[in-house]
Amino acid sequence: MVHDRIPSQLRELAASTQAVVFHRSLKGPPTGSFRSALTRDLASILEVNPDVEWWSPSAPAIETEAGVHVPDFEMSDGHGVRWLLDAPDRRVLDSGRFKKAAGLAGFRYKVLSRQDIYDGHRLQNARDLLRYTGHNVPLGDRVRVLAALDENGSLTFSDCLSVIRETQPVAALASMVLQRFVEIELDDALIGPETQVRRIRG
């Protein structure tokens, strides 16, 4: 097979290059460079978490008696709490001691599990939505979608698409989800025609 003739070093380089690819962000930096596919996937999860205000892959170093550790992410939640986060493939010398040192520096610390990232359909739905980060939704389309939701309480994804006339319907509705004009369930199933869309107020 052709794949078998590709040197292993080139395959590893291709895999590492793929690992740092990330879509444009609303809550993080314009571009992202990550040390692994796991950290890239965690960034996608942070991007669609409504409790996350912002995140950064440039976390501060925390020093303990066990050594200096630089977490994968710094994150602020909706209550203003600052977090230091590590992906599940990160080896921390002494997580208990580091958690205490992070607390003294004004942070909470957590190592996420693979289940936090890969359970359910959230990651795939996040990837699908994040393709449309930065898509501009014309005022007319935004007003029509929100007015239809006001009238009906909730609508299916396909029903919302039918009222979008000035731009690409899927791109527009995905952008409205990312910008928190509307919300959909991301965990239970892949986004489809029957996915329920609701307006976010306040």
mmCIF file of C-alpha atoms in Angstrom:
data_model
loop_
_atom_site.group_PDB
_atom_site.id
_atom_site.type_symbol
_atom_site.label_atom_id
_atom_site.label_comp_id
_atom_site.label_asym_id
_atom_site.label_seq_id
_atom_site.Cartn_x
_atom_site.Cartn_y
_atom_site.Cartn_z
ATOM 1 C CA MET A 1 0.000 0.000 0.000
ATOM 2 C CA VAL A 2 1.115 3.579 -0.663
ATOM 3 C CA HIS A 3 0.671 4.440 3.016
ATOM 4 C CA ASP A 4 3.187 1.737 3.956
ATOM 5 C CA ARG A 5 5.852 3.385 1.787
ATOM 6 C CA ILE A 6 5.573 6.731 3.625
ATOM 7 C CA PRO A 7 8.420 7.076 6.148
ATOM 8 C CA SER A 8 7.241 6.886 9.740
ATOM 9 C CA GLN A 9 8.819 10.292 10.463
ATOM 10 C CA LEU A 10 6.623 11.934 7.813
ATOM 11 C CA ARG A 11 3.499 10.233 9.178
ATOM 12 C CA GLU A 12 4.352 11.512 12.669
ATOM 13 C CA LEU A 13 4.940 15.025 11.288
ATOM 14 C CA ALA A 14 1.572 14.957 9.526
ATOM 15 C CA ALA A 15 -0.163 13.803 12.712
ATOM 16 C CA SER A 16 1.476 16.525 14.790
ATOM 17 C CA THR A 17 0.558 19.174 12.210
ATOM 18 C CA GLN A 18 -3.058 18.021 12.282
ATOM 19 C CA ALA A 19 -3.077 18.190 16.059
ATOM 20 C CA VAL A 20 -2.489 21.952 16.160
ATOM 21 C CA VAL A 21 -5.138 22.876 13.590
ATOM 22 C CA PHE A 22 -7.972 24.832 15.158
ATOM 23 C CA HIS A 23 -10.879 26.840 13.845
ATOM 24 C CA ARG A 24 -11.173 30.554 14.534
ATOM 25 C CA SER A 25 -12.205 31.224 18.101
ATOM 26 C CA LEU A 26 -14.752 33.437 19.835
ATOM 27 C CA LYS A 27 -13.518 32.824 23.386
ATOM 28 C CA GLY A 28 -9.835 32.103 22.819
ATOM 29 C CA PRO A 29 -6.995 33.525 20.720
ATOM 30 C CA PRO A 30 -7.478 34.025 16.939
ATOM 31 C CA THR A 31 -5.188 31.068 16.250
ATOM 32 C CA GLY A 32 -4.183 28.198 18.455
ATOM 33 C CA SER A 33 -1.124 25.991 18.710
ATOM 34 C CA PHE A 34 -1.532 22.924 20.866
ATOM 35 C CA ARG A 35 0.884 20.253 21.998
ATOM 36 C CA SER A 36 -1.470 17.359 21.153
ATOM 37 C CA ALA A 37 -4.768 16.382 19.568
ATOM 38 C CA LEU A 38 -6.227 16.006 23.073
ATOM 39 C CA THR A 39 -5.499 19.631 23.950
ATOM 40 C CA ARG A 40 -6.960 20.773 20.627
ATOM 41 C CA ASP A 41 -10.117 18.766 21.331
ATOM 42 C CA LEU A 42 -10.316 20.206 24.839
ATOM 43 C CA ALA A 43 -10.124 23.704 23.338
ATOM 44 C CA SER A 44 -13.132 22.836 21.156
ATOM 45 C CA ILE A 45 -15.071 21.730 24.246
ATOM 46 C CA LEU A 46 -14.182 24.969 26.065
ATOM 47 C CA GLU A 47 -15.291 26.991 23.057
ATOM 48 C CA VAL A 48 -18.883 25.687 23.164
ATOM 49 C CA ASN A 49 -19.244 25.522 26.963
ATOM 50 C CA PRO A 50 -21.720 28.261 27.986
ATOM 51 C CA ASP A 51 -20.051 28.524 31.420
ATOM 52 C CA VAL A 52 -16.699 29.494 29.857
ATOM 53 C CA GLU A 53 -16.116 33.236 29.398
ATOM 54 C CA TRP A 54 -12.654 32.945 27.857
ATOM 55 C CA TRP A 55 -9.722 30.575 27.623
ATOM 56 C CA SER A 56 -6.081 30.817 26.679
ATOM 57 C CA PRO A 57 -3.412 28.229 25.816
ATOM 58 C CA SER A 58 -0.840 30.515 27.470
ATOM 59 C CA ALA A 59 -1.276 29.582 31.125
ATOM 60 C CA PRO A 60 1.051 30.913 33.818
ATOM 61 C CA ALA A 61 3.723 28.656 35.277
ATOM 62 C CA ILE A 62 3.159 27.461 38.829
ATOM 63 C CA GLU A 63 6.130 26.441 40.967
ATOM 64 C CA THR A 64 6.036 23.907 43.774
ATOM 65 C CA GLU A 65 8.606 21.870 45.647
ATOM 66 C CA ALA A 66 8.014 19.131 43.057
ATOM 67 C CA GLY A 67 9.016 21.475 40.232
ATOM 68 C CA VAL A 68 7.595 24.019 37.808
ATOM 69 C CA HIS A 69 4.508 23.134 35.802
ATOM 70 C CA VAL A 70 2.830 25.069 32.972
ATOM 71 C CA PRO A 71 -0.779 23.893 32.503
ATOM 72 C CA ASP A 72 -2.374 23.502 29.095
ATOM 73 C CA PHE A 73 -4.978 26.240 29.587
ATOM 74 C CA GLU A 74 -6.013 29.199 31.670
ATOM 75 C CA MET A 75 -9.770 29.699 31.737
ATOM 76 C CA SER A 76 -12.295 32.050 33.340
ATOM 77 C CA ASP A 77 -15.833 30.868 34.033
ATOM 78 C CA GLY A 78 -19.082 32.802 34.181
ATOM 79 C CA HIS A 79 -18.621 33.503 37.898
ATOM 80 C CA GLY A 80 -15.218 35.081 37.377
ATOM 81 C CA VAL A 81 -13.349 32.078 38.782
ATOM 82 C CA ARG A 82 -9.937 31.573 37.160
ATOM 83 C CA TRP A 83 -8.961 28.003 36.331
ATOM 84 C CA LEU A 84 -5.811 26.212 35.254
ATOM 85 C CA LEU A 85 -6.616 23.115 33.207
ATOM 86 C CA ASP A 86 -4.659 20.146 31.927
ATOM 87 C CA ALA A 87 -5.740 17.650 29.280
ATOM 88 C CA PRO A 88 -5.878 13.995 30.360
ATOM 89 C CA ASP A 89 -2.627 13.100 28.573
ATOM 90 C CA ARG A 90 -0.643 15.500 30.755
ATOM 91 C CA ARG A 91 1.607 14.051 33.456
ATOM 92 C CA VAL A 92 1.575 16.198 36.588
ATOM 93 C CA LEU A 93 4.309 15.475 39.125
ATOM 94 C CA ASP A 94 2.126 16.045 42.186
ATOM 95 C CA SER A 95 -1.412 17.163 41.367
ATOM 96 C CA GLY A 96 -2.392 17.658 45.017
ATOM 97 C CA ARG A 97 0.572 19.891 45.730
ATOM 98 C CA PHE A 98 0.073 21.733 42.472
ATOM 99 C CA LYS A 99 -3.619 22.287 43.204
ATOM 100 C CA LYS A 100 -2.642 23.888 46.512
ATOM 101 C CA ALA A 101 -0.004 26.099 44.829
ATOM 102 C CA ALA A 102 -2.507 27.136 42.157
ATOM 103 C CA GLY A 103 -4.978 28.091 44.890
ATOM 104 C CA LEU A 104 -2.390 30.311 46.569
ATOM 105 C CA ALA A 105 -1.894 32.038 43.196
ATOM 106 C CA GLY A 106 -5.648 32.688 42.866
ATOM 107 C CA PHE A 107 -6.577 29.783 40.610
ATOM 108 C CA ARG A 108 -8.458 26.534 40.800
ATOM 109 C CA TYR A 109 -6.851 23.560 39.106
ATOM 110 C CA LYS A 110 -8.285 20.522 37.341
ATOM 111 C CA VAL A 111 -7.029 17.669 35.194
ATOM 112 C CA LEU A 112 -9.862 16.752 32.853
ATOM 113 C CA SER A 113 -10.635 13.139 32.029
ATOM 114 C CA ARG A 114 -11.080 11.618 28.605
ATOM 115 C CA GLN A 115 -14.770 11.250 29.447
ATOM 116 C CA ASP A 116 -15.012 15.028 29.879
ATOM 117 C CA ILE A 117 -13.933 15.417 26.261
ATOM 118 C CA TYR A 118 -15.103 12.342 24.385
ATOM 119 C CA ASP A 119 -18.300 11.142 26.075
ATOM 120 C CA GLY A 120 -21.464 11.826 24.097
ATOM 121 C CA HIS A 121 -21.685 13.885 20.913
ATOM 122 C CA ARG A 122 -20.481 17.263 22.205
ATOM 123 C CA LEU A 123 -17.050 17.181 20.584
ATOM 124 C CA GLN A 124 -18.306 16.275 17.112
ATOM 125 C CA ASN A 125 -21.072 18.869 17.374
ATOM 126 C CA ALA A 126 -18.504 21.437 18.507
ATOM 127 C CA ARG A 127 -16.308 20.647 15.505
ATOM 128 C CA ASP A 128 -19.287 21.002 13.168
ATOM 129 C CA LEU A 129 -20.301 24.357 14.654
ATOM 130 C CA LEU A 130 -16.795 25.801 14.870
ATOM 131 C CA ARG A 131 -16.402 25.571 11.099
ATOM 132 C CA TYR A 132 -18.688 28.607 10.979
ATOM 133 C CA THR A 133 -16.974 30.791 13.583
ATOM 134 C CA GLY A 134 -16.911 34.357 12.325
ATOM 135 C CA HIS A 135 -19.721 33.915 9.792
ATOM 136 C CA ASN A 136 -21.650 37.179 9.552
ATOM 137 C CA VAL A 137 -25.409 36.799 10.040
ATOM 138 C CA PRO A 138 -27.347 39.612 8.332
ATOM 139 C CA LEU A 139 -29.668 41.561 10.593
ATOM 140 C CA GLY A 140 -32.746 40.484 8.645
ATOM 141 C CA ASP A 141 -31.996 36.784 9.061
ATOM 142 C CA ARG A 142 -31.190 37.177 12.746
ATOM 143 C CA VAL A 143 -34.437 39.042 13.409
ATOM 144 C CA ARG A 144 -36.499 36.500 11.472
ATOM 145 C CA VAL A 145 -35.044 33.562 13.411
ATOM 146 C CA LEU A 146 -35.510 35.242 16.796
ATOM 147 C CA ALA A 147 -39.055 36.389 15.922
ATOM 148 C CA ALA A 148 -40.005 32.853 14.874
ATOM 149 C CA LEU A 149 -38.635 31.483 18.149
ATOM 150 C CA ASP A 150 -40.498 34.148 20.131
ATOM 151 C CA GLU A 151 -43.710 33.091 18.419
ATOM 152 C CA ASN A 152 -43.236 29.341 18.797
ATOM 153 C CA GLY A 153 -41.089 28.936 21.919
ATOM 154 C CA SER A 154 -38.807 26.472 20.147
ATOM 155 C CA LEU A 155 -38.357 25.208 16.606
ATOM 156 C CA THR A 156 -36.485 22.405 14.932
ATOM 157 C CA PHE A 157 -33.191 23.139 13.249
ATOM 158 C CA SER A 158 -34.787 22.616 9.832
ATOM 159 C CA ASP A 159 -37.649 25.006 10.646
ATOM 160 C CA CYS A 160 -35.153 27.714 11.586
ATOM 161 C CA LEU A 161 -33.240 27.169 8.354
ATOM 162 C CA SER A 162 -36.410 27.844 6.352
ATOM 163 C CA VAL A 163 -36.647 31.469 7.547
ATOM 164 C CA ILE A 164 -33.044 32.380 6.681
ATOM 165 C CA ARG A 165 -33.006 34.059 3.269
ATOM 166 C CA GLU A 166 -30.002 36.368 2.949
ATOM 167 C CA THR A 167 -27.073 34.018 3.564
ATOM 168 C CA GLN A 168 -26.158 30.334 3.893
ATOM 169 C CA PRO A 169 -28.782 28.942 6.302
ATOM 170 C CA VAL A 170 -26.638 26.342 8.120
ATOM 171 C CA ALA A 171 -23.712 28.750 8.489
ATOM 172 C CA ALA A 172 -26.027 31.472 9.818
ATOM 173 C CA LEU A 173 -27.760 29.276 12.386
ATOM 174 C CA ALA A 174 -24.475 27.711 13.538
ATOM 175 C CA SER A 175 -23.021 31.192 13.991
ATOM 176 C CA MET A 176 -26.046 32.226 16.065
ATOM 177 C CA VAL A 177 -25.468 29.192 18.303
ATOM 178 C CA LEU A 178 -21.803 30.106 18.780
ATOM 179 C CA GLN A 179 -22.668 33.740 19.485
ATOM 180 C CA ARG A 180 -25.248 32.651 22.081
ATOM 181 C CA PHE A 181 -28.324 34.106 20.394
ATOM 182 C CA VAL A 182 -29.867 30.623 20.401
ATOM 183 C CA GLU A 183 -29.074 27.301 22.050
ATOM 184 C CA ILE A 184 -29.269 23.651 21.095
ATOM 185 C CA GLU A 185 -28.568 20.384 22.905
ATOM 186 C CA LEU A 186 -25.024 19.243 22.091
ATOM 187 C CA ASP A 187 -24.662 16.058 24.155
ATOM 188 C CA ASP A 188 -27.583 13.771 23.353
ATOM 189 C CA ALA A 189 -27.277 13.413 19.556
ATOM 190 C CA LEU A 190 -25.548 14.787 16.505
ATOM 191 C CA ILE A 191 -27.064 18.016 15.215
ATOM 192 C CA GLY A 192 -29.788 17.164 12.716
ATOM 193 C CA PRO A 193 -33.045 18.432 11.209
ATOM 194 C CA GLU A 194 -35.010 17.566 14.370
ATOM 195 C CA THR A 195 -32.604 19.250 16.826
ATOM 196 C CA GLN A 196 -34.549 21.722 18.955
ATOM 197 C CA VAL A 197 -33.495 25.389 18.852
ATOM 198 C CA ARG A 198 -34.397 27.838 21.629
ATOM 199 C CA ARG A 199 -33.760 31.526 22.065
ATOM 200 C CA ILE A 200 -31.345 32.688 24.773
ATOM 201 C CA ARG A 201 -32.519 35.757 26.667
ATOM 202 C CA GLY A 202 -30.532 38.115 28.829
#
